[in-house]
């Protein structure tokens, strides 16, 4: 009897776990903008799409970030809530102010969910960095010299050969040139080049995907605000451009133009802030750059750039309103 009761408890628990994990989220853009979805700081679809279904979810809410393929469209931050054992659809659209937002669209029991359509990308919820394909080429050139004794044509000879097998990633070009004269002993040189292309799976932490690169900041495991920060050399050029302006307003205009089309580290945001003399300018920049910062979990480090506690409080209130 005890064994039967234990068996029933295990069966019920298994069913509940199965139901909890049988939950889907669907995101689609109303005007066809391509985007990537980040759930709890983890990128779900490396390649931006217009319609993304995330399956296998096991919680009823997730901190969600939508990053558009076109960086000028900005970034959306929102915590989405939904019922377990269901498929909930959210629409990405512009509100009356012209800002992109995530809006609840519909929700159906998972048993009534429609199958994946041809225009939809389906991914299983992951808590690790996605794997992408990487290809590499190996080029090998071989030269062989052969001595032979033959009766030959004094005019000489030349042979060319090309073998191309795109299915196996092999391309072979071979040229044979015979240096021939009236003598019976000749020397022929054979030169061949073989190109072999192979593909392998590598982690995004090592190789960036061309469509949606993933950057890894050593020692940082917090939330991510944008996919890939600008390089140090590009950033130095930006600082020089901002510093070249004499007026504070001109500096701020250039800084915002650069930030709106790039991704920054929080340390880079702080460096730009220090180029400004006025507290209001630094605060304005810090607010503006929040949606374009990779390691937003380190944003508290910007507090050192302020002279007044009131500025820190205002920035914290602004960040809280975006969560």
Protein backbone atom coordinates (compact mmCIF):
# COMPACT_ATOMS: atom_id res chain seq x y z
CA UNK A 1 0.00 0.00 0.00
CA UNK A 2 2.85 2.35 0.87
CA UNK A 3 4.54 1.54 -2.43
CA UNK A 4 1.33 2.34 -4.31
CA UNK A 5 0.94 5.68 -2.53
CA UNK A 6 4.58 6.56 -3.26
CA UNK A 7 4.10 5.66 -6.90
CA UNK A 8 1.02 7.89 -7.16
CA UNK A 9 2.84 10.83 -5.57
CA UNK A 10 5.73 10.47 -8.01
CA UNK A 11 3.33 10.25 -10.95
CA UNK A 12 1.43 13.37 -9.86
CA UNK A 13 4.66 15.30 -9.34
CA UNK A 14 5.90 14.25 -12.78
CA UNK A 15 2.66 15.41 -14.39
CA UNK A 16 2.86 18.78 -12.64
CA UNK A 17 6.47 19.27 -13.69
CA UNK A 18 5.60 18.33 -17.25
CA UNK A 19 2.74 20.83 -17.30
CA UNK A 20 4.87 23.58 -15.81
CA UNK A 21 7.45 23.15 -18.54
CA UNK A 22 4.84 22.89 -21.31
CA UNK A 23 4.48 26.67 -21.64
CA UNK A 24 5.22 28.85 -24.67
CA UNK A 25 5.74 32.53 -25.37
CA UNK A 26 5.28 34.08 -28.81
CA UNK A 27 6.65 37.49 -29.78
CA UNK A 28 5.94 39.15 -33.12
CA UNK A 29 6.50 42.64 -34.54
CA UNK A 30 3.46 44.41 -35.92
CA UNK A 31 5.37 46.10 -38.76
CA UNK A 32 7.82 43.28 -39.49
CA UNK A 33 10.86 44.65 -37.65
CA UNK A 34 13.47 41.96 -36.94
CA UNK A 35 14.48 41.44 -33.32
CA UNK A 36 16.11 39.12 -30.80
CA UNK A 37 14.64 38.11 -27.44
CA UNK A 38 16.57 38.02 -24.16
CA UNK A 39 14.91 36.25 -21.21
CA UNK A 40 16.45 36.72 -17.76
CA UNK A 41 19.65 37.97 -19.38
CA UNK A 42 20.06 35.03 -21.80
CA UNK A 43 19.79 35.50 -25.56
CA UNK A 44 17.23 33.05 -27.01
CA UNK A 45 17.48 33.61 -30.79
CA UNK A 46 20.92 34.76 -32.05
CA UNK A 47 19.51 35.57 -35.51
CA UNK A 48 16.96 38.42 -35.45
CA UNK A 49 13.49 37.40 -36.69
CA UNK A 50 10.02 38.95 -37.01
CA UNK A 51 8.16 36.16 -35.16
CA UNK A 52 9.75 34.13 -32.36
CA UNK A 53 8.22 31.31 -30.31
CA UNK A 54 10.04 30.28 -27.10
CA UNK A 55 8.98 26.86 -25.79
CA UNK A 56 9.73 24.85 -22.66
CA UNK A 57 9.29 27.69 -20.16
CA UNK A 58 9.02 26.75 -16.49
CA UNK A 59 8.16 30.04 -14.73
CA UNK A 60 5.18 32.39 -14.91
CA UNK A 61 7.18 35.59 -15.50
CA UNK A 62 10.48 36.58 -17.12
CA UNK A 63 12.55 39.75 -17.31
CA UNK A 64 12.38 40.35 -21.06
CA UNK A 65 14.49 42.49 -23.33
CA UNK A 66 13.85 42.95 -27.06
CA UNK A 67 16.81 44.11 -29.15
CA UNK A 68 16.07 45.19 -32.71
CA UNK A 69 18.32 44.32 -35.65
CA UNK A 70 18.21 48.05 -36.45
CA UNK A 71 19.87 49.58 -33.39
CA UNK A 72 18.22 52.93 -34.11
CA UNK A 73 14.86 51.48 -33.03
CA UNK A 74 16.12 51.18 -29.46
CA UNK A 75 15.67 48.46 -26.84
CA UNK A 76 12.52 47.34 -24.98
CA UNK A 77 12.67 46.28 -21.32
CA UNK A 78 9.66 44.63 -19.71
CA UNK A 79 8.76 41.89 -17.25
CA UNK A 80 6.15 39.69 -18.94
CA UNK A 81 3.64 37.69 -16.89
CA UNK A 82 1.56 34.76 -18.12
CA UNK A 83 -0.15 31.55 -17.03
CA UNK A 84 1.66 28.22 -17.03
CA UNK A 85 0.57 25.42 -19.34
CA UNK A 86 -0.46 27.98 -21.95
CA UNK A 87 0.79 29.75 -25.05
CA UNK A 88 0.82 33.52 -24.60
CA UNK A 89 1.35 35.91 -27.51
CA UNK A 90 2.86 39.39 -27.21
CA UNK A 91 2.92 42.04 -29.94
CA UNK A 92 5.86 44.42 -30.43
CA UNK A 93 4.46 47.73 -31.67
CA UNK A 94 4.65 51.50 -31.34
CA UNK A 95 2.51 53.28 -28.76
CA UNK A 96 0.86 56.68 -29.19
CA UNK A 97 4.15 58.38 -28.35
CA UNK A 98 5.96 56.54 -31.15
CA UNK A 99 7.90 54.35 -28.70
CA UNK A 100 8.23 50.60 -29.15
CA UNK A 101 6.47 48.55 -26.46
CA UNK A 102 5.52 44.94 -25.72
CA UNK A 103 1.75 44.43 -25.55
CA UNK A 104 -0.20 41.33 -24.44
CA UNK A 105 -2.11 39.96 -27.43
CA UNK A 106 -3.73 36.64 -26.52
CA UNK A 107 -3.42 33.47 -24.46
CA UNK A 108 -4.72 29.95 -25.08
CA UNK A 109 -4.30 26.61 -23.29
CA UNK A 110 -1.25 24.81 -24.63
CA UNK A 111 -3.46 22.05 -26.06
CA UNK A 112 -5.17 24.62 -28.30
CA UNK A 113 -1.96 26.27 -29.50
CA UNK A 114 -1.54 26.40 -33.26
CA UNK A 115 1.40 24.53 -34.82
CA UNK A 116 4.46 26.51 -35.89
CA UNK A 117 3.96 28.31 -39.20
CA UNK A 118 6.51 28.84 -41.96
CA UNK A 119 7.16 32.46 -40.99
CA UNK A 120 7.82 31.65 -37.34
CA UNK A 121 11.10 30.76 -35.63
CA UNK A 122 10.73 28.34 -32.72
CA UNK A 123 13.41 27.95 -30.04
CA UNK A 124 13.48 25.97 -26.81
CA UNK A 125 14.13 28.10 -23.73
CA UNK A 126 17.79 28.01 -22.80
CA UNK A 127 19.75 29.28 -19.81
CA UNK A 128 23.09 29.02 -21.61
CA UNK A 129 24.68 30.93 -24.50
CA UNK A 130 23.38 29.62 -27.86
CA UNK A 131 25.60 27.55 -30.17
CA UNK A 132 26.26 28.75 -33.71
CA UNK A 133 27.99 27.23 -36.73
CA UNK A 134 31.48 28.26 -37.72
CA UNK A 135 33.39 27.27 -40.83
CA UNK A 136 37.12 27.16 -41.55
CA UNK A 137 39.22 26.49 -44.62
CA UNK A 138 42.47 24.56 -44.95
CA UNK A 139 44.58 25.29 -48.05
CA UNK A 140 47.43 22.92 -48.92
CA UNK A 141 49.77 23.27 -51.90
CA UNK A 142 51.88 20.30 -53.06
CA UNK A 143 54.65 20.48 -55.66
CA UNK A 144 56.11 17.28 -57.14
CA UNK A 145 59.05 17.05 -59.58
CA UNK A 146 59.35 13.95 -61.77
CA UNK A 147 62.29 13.05 -64.04
CA UNK A 148 61.51 10.82 -66.98
CA UNK A 149 63.00 9.72 -70.30
CA UNK A 150 60.66 9.90 -73.26
CA UNK A 151 60.52 10.71 -76.93
CA UNK A 152 58.79 14.08 -76.80
CA UNK A 153 57.37 16.73 -79.00
CA UNK A 154 59.95 19.53 -79.25
CA UNK A 155 57.15 22.08 -79.12
CA UNK A 156 56.41 21.19 -75.46
CA UNK A 157 53.08 20.51 -73.72
CA UNK A 158 50.81 21.98 -71.05
CA UNK A 159 47.93 20.32 -69.18
CA UNK A 160 45.40 22.10 -66.93
CA UNK A 161 42.85 20.43 -64.64
CA UNK A 162 40.19 21.79 -62.28
CA UNK A 163 38.09 19.72 -59.85
CA UNK A 164 35.33 21.47 -57.93
CA UNK A 165 33.09 19.63 -55.45
CA UNK A 166 30.99 22.26 -53.62
CA UNK A 167 28.97 19.62 -51.75
CA UNK A 168 32.04 18.42 -49.86
CA UNK A 169 33.72 21.83 -49.71
CA UNK A 170 36.69 20.76 -51.87
CA UNK A 171 38.23 22.78 -54.71
CA UNK A 172 41.31 21.39 -56.52
CA UNK A 173 43.26 23.21 -59.25
CA UNK A 174 46.09 21.33 -60.96
CA UNK A 175 48.49 22.61 -63.63
CA UNK A 176 51.09 20.45 -65.38
CA UNK A 177 53.81 22.22 -67.35
CA UNK A 178 56.41 20.12 -69.12
CA UNK A 179 59.71 21.78 -69.96
CA UNK A 180 60.58 19.85 -73.07
CA UNK A 181 63.31 20.13 -75.65
CA UNK A 182 65.06 17.89 -78.15
CA UNK A 183 66.64 15.76 -75.44
CA UNK A 184 65.02 12.49 -74.39
CA UNK A 185 65.29 13.27 -70.65
CA UNK A 186 62.67 15.74 -69.39
CA UNK A 187 61.65 17.26 -66.09
CA UNK A 188 57.95 17.80 -65.33
CA UNK A 189 56.62 19.79 -62.40
CA UNK A 190 53.14 19.08 -60.98
CA UNK A 191 51.60 21.73 -58.74
CA UNK A 192 48.24 21.15 -57.03
CA UNK A 193 46.25 23.23 -54.56
CA UNK A 194 43.55 21.66 -52.38
CA UNK A 195 41.06 23.75 -50.41
CA UNK A 196 38.95 21.91 -47.82
CA UNK A 197 36.14 23.66 -45.94
CA UNK A 198 34.86 22.18 -42.67
CA UNK A 199 32.07 23.28 -40.33
CA UNK A 200 31.87 22.87 -36.57
CA UNK A 201 29.75 24.03 -33.65
CA UNK A 202 31.36 26.64 -31.45
CA UNK A 203 30.09 28.61 -28.49
CA UNK A 204 29.14 32.24 -28.96
CA UNK A 205 31.54 33.04 -26.12
CA UNK A 206 34.38 32.22 -28.52
CA UNK A 207 33.13 33.21 -31.98
CA UNK A 208 30.59 35.93 -32.71
CA UNK A 209 27.71 35.26 -35.06
CA UNK A 210 27.66 37.76 -37.93
CA UNK A 211 23.91 38.26 -37.59
CA UNK A 212 23.72 38.64 -33.82
CA UNK A 213 27.12 38.65 -32.14
CA UNK A 214 27.32 37.77 -28.47
CA UNK A 215 29.90 39.48 -26.27
CA UNK A 216 31.19 38.05 -23.00
CA UNK A 217 32.52 40.38 -20.31
CA UNK A 218 34.87 38.45 -18.06
CA UNK A 219 33.59 38.18 -14.50
CA UNK A 220 30.14 39.59 -15.34
CA UNK A 221 27.02 37.41 -15.06
CA UNK A 222 24.34 40.08 -14.74
CA UNK A 223 21.62 41.30 -17.12
CA UNK A 224 22.56 42.38 -20.64
CA UNK A 225 21.21 45.53 -22.26
CA UNK A 226 22.62 45.29 -25.80
CA UNK A 227 24.49 42.61 -27.78
CA UNK A 228 28.03 43.84 -28.51
CA UNK A 229 29.95 46.88 -27.14
CA UNK A 230 32.05 49.03 -29.47
CA UNK A 231 35.77 48.33 -29.68
CA UNK A 232 38.28 50.30 -27.64
CA UNK A 233 39.73 51.95 -30.75
CA UNK A 234 36.30 53.10 -31.96
CA UNK A 235 35.46 54.33 -28.48
CA UNK A 236 38.65 56.41 -28.29
CA UNK A 237 37.68 58.03 -31.57
CA UNK A 238 34.27 58.89 -30.13
CA UNK A 239 35.82 60.50 -27.06
CA UNK A 240 38.14 62.59 -29.21
CA UNK A 241 35.22 63.76 -31.32
CA UNK A 242 33.20 64.78 -28.26
CA UNK A 243 36.17 66.50 -26.60
CA UNK A 244 36.82 68.57 -29.72
CA UNK A 245 33.61 70.53 -29.16
CA UNK A 246 33.70 73.66 -27.03
CA UNK A 247 30.06 73.88 -25.98
CA UNK A 248 28.37 71.48 -23.58
CA UNK A 249 25.24 71.21 -25.73
CA UNK A 250 27.28 70.28 -28.81
CA UNK A 251 29.10 67.59 -26.84
CA UNK A 252 25.83 66.15 -25.59
CA UNK A 253 24.32 66.10 -29.08
CA UNK A 254 27.28 64.19 -30.53
CA UNK A 255 27.36 61.78 -27.59
CA UNK A 256 23.68 60.91 -28.00
CA UNK A 257 24.09 60.44 -31.75
CA UNK A 258 26.88 57.94 -31.18
CA UNK A 259 25.13 56.13 -28.34
CA UNK A 260 21.87 55.71 -30.26
CA UNK A 261 23.57 53.57 -32.91
CA UNK A 262 26.03 51.65 -30.73
CA UNK A 263 26.39 49.50 -27.64
CA UNK A 264 28.59 50.59 -24.72
CA UNK A 265 30.07 49.17 -21.55
CA UNK A 266 29.08 50.92 -18.33
CA UNK A 267 32.74 51.92 -17.90
CA UNK A 268 32.64 53.59 -21.33
CA UNK A 269 29.48 55.49 -20.39
CA UNK A 270 31.23 56.76 -17.28
CA UNK A 271 34.23 57.93 -19.32
CA UNK A 272 31.95 59.91 -21.62
CA UNK A 273 30.17 61.43 -18.61
CA UNK A 274 33.50 62.71 -17.29
CA UNK A 275 33.94 64.73 -20.50
CA UNK A 276 31.11 67.01 -19.32
CA UNK A 277 31.48 69.78 -16.76
CA UNK A 278 27.86 70.22 -15.69
CA UNK A 279 26.02 67.79 -13.42
CA UNK A 280 22.81 68.07 -15.46
CA UNK A 281 24.64 67.02 -18.63
CA UNK A 282 26.13 63.98 -16.93
CA UNK A 283 22.74 62.96 -15.56
CA UNK A 284 21.05 63.46 -18.94
CA UNK A 285 23.69 61.31 -20.63
CA UNK A 286 23.50 58.55 -18.00
CA UNK A 287 19.73 58.29 -18.45
CA UNK A 288 19.97 58.25 -22.24
CA UNK A 289 22.75 55.64 -22.36
CA UNK A 290 21.03 53.12 -20.04
CA UNK A 291 19.14 51.43 -22.89
CA UNK A 292 22.35 51.13 -24.93
CA UNK A 293 24.61 49.63 -22.26
CA UNK A 294 25.80 46.02 -22.27
CA UNK A 295 26.45 45.40 -18.54
CA UNK A 296 23.52 47.30 -17.05
CA UNK A 297 24.08 45.41 -13.80
CA UNK A 298 27.23 47.52 -13.36
CA UNK A 299 25.41 50.81 -13.85
CA UNK A 300 25.76 51.65 -10.17
CA UNK A 301 29.44 52.36 -10.88
CA UNK A 302 28.37 55.56 -12.64
CA UNK A 303 27.45 57.05 -9.26
CA UNK A 304 31.07 58.12 -8.76
CA UNK A 305 30.72 60.53 -11.69
CA UNK A 306 28.15 62.64 -9.81
CA UNK A 307 28.85 65.38 -7.31
CA UNK A 308 25.41 65.42 -5.68
CA UNK A 309 23.38 62.66 -4.05
CA UNK A 310 20.24 64.02 -5.67
CA UNK A 311 21.61 63.11 -9.10
CA UNK A 312 22.23 59.54 -7.96
CA UNK A 313 18.70 59.30 -6.58
CA UNK A 314 17.22 60.65 -9.82
CA UNK A 315 19.19 58.17 -11.94
CA UNK A 316 18.14 55.26 -9.71
CA UNK A 317 14.51 56.32 -9.97
CA UNK A 318 14.82 56.47 -13.75
CA UNK A 319 16.35 52.98 -13.91
CA UNK A 320 13.62 51.59 -11.65
CA UNK A 321 10.96 52.99 -13.98
CA UNK A 322 12.50 51.01 -16.86
CA UNK A 323 12.34 47.66 -15.07
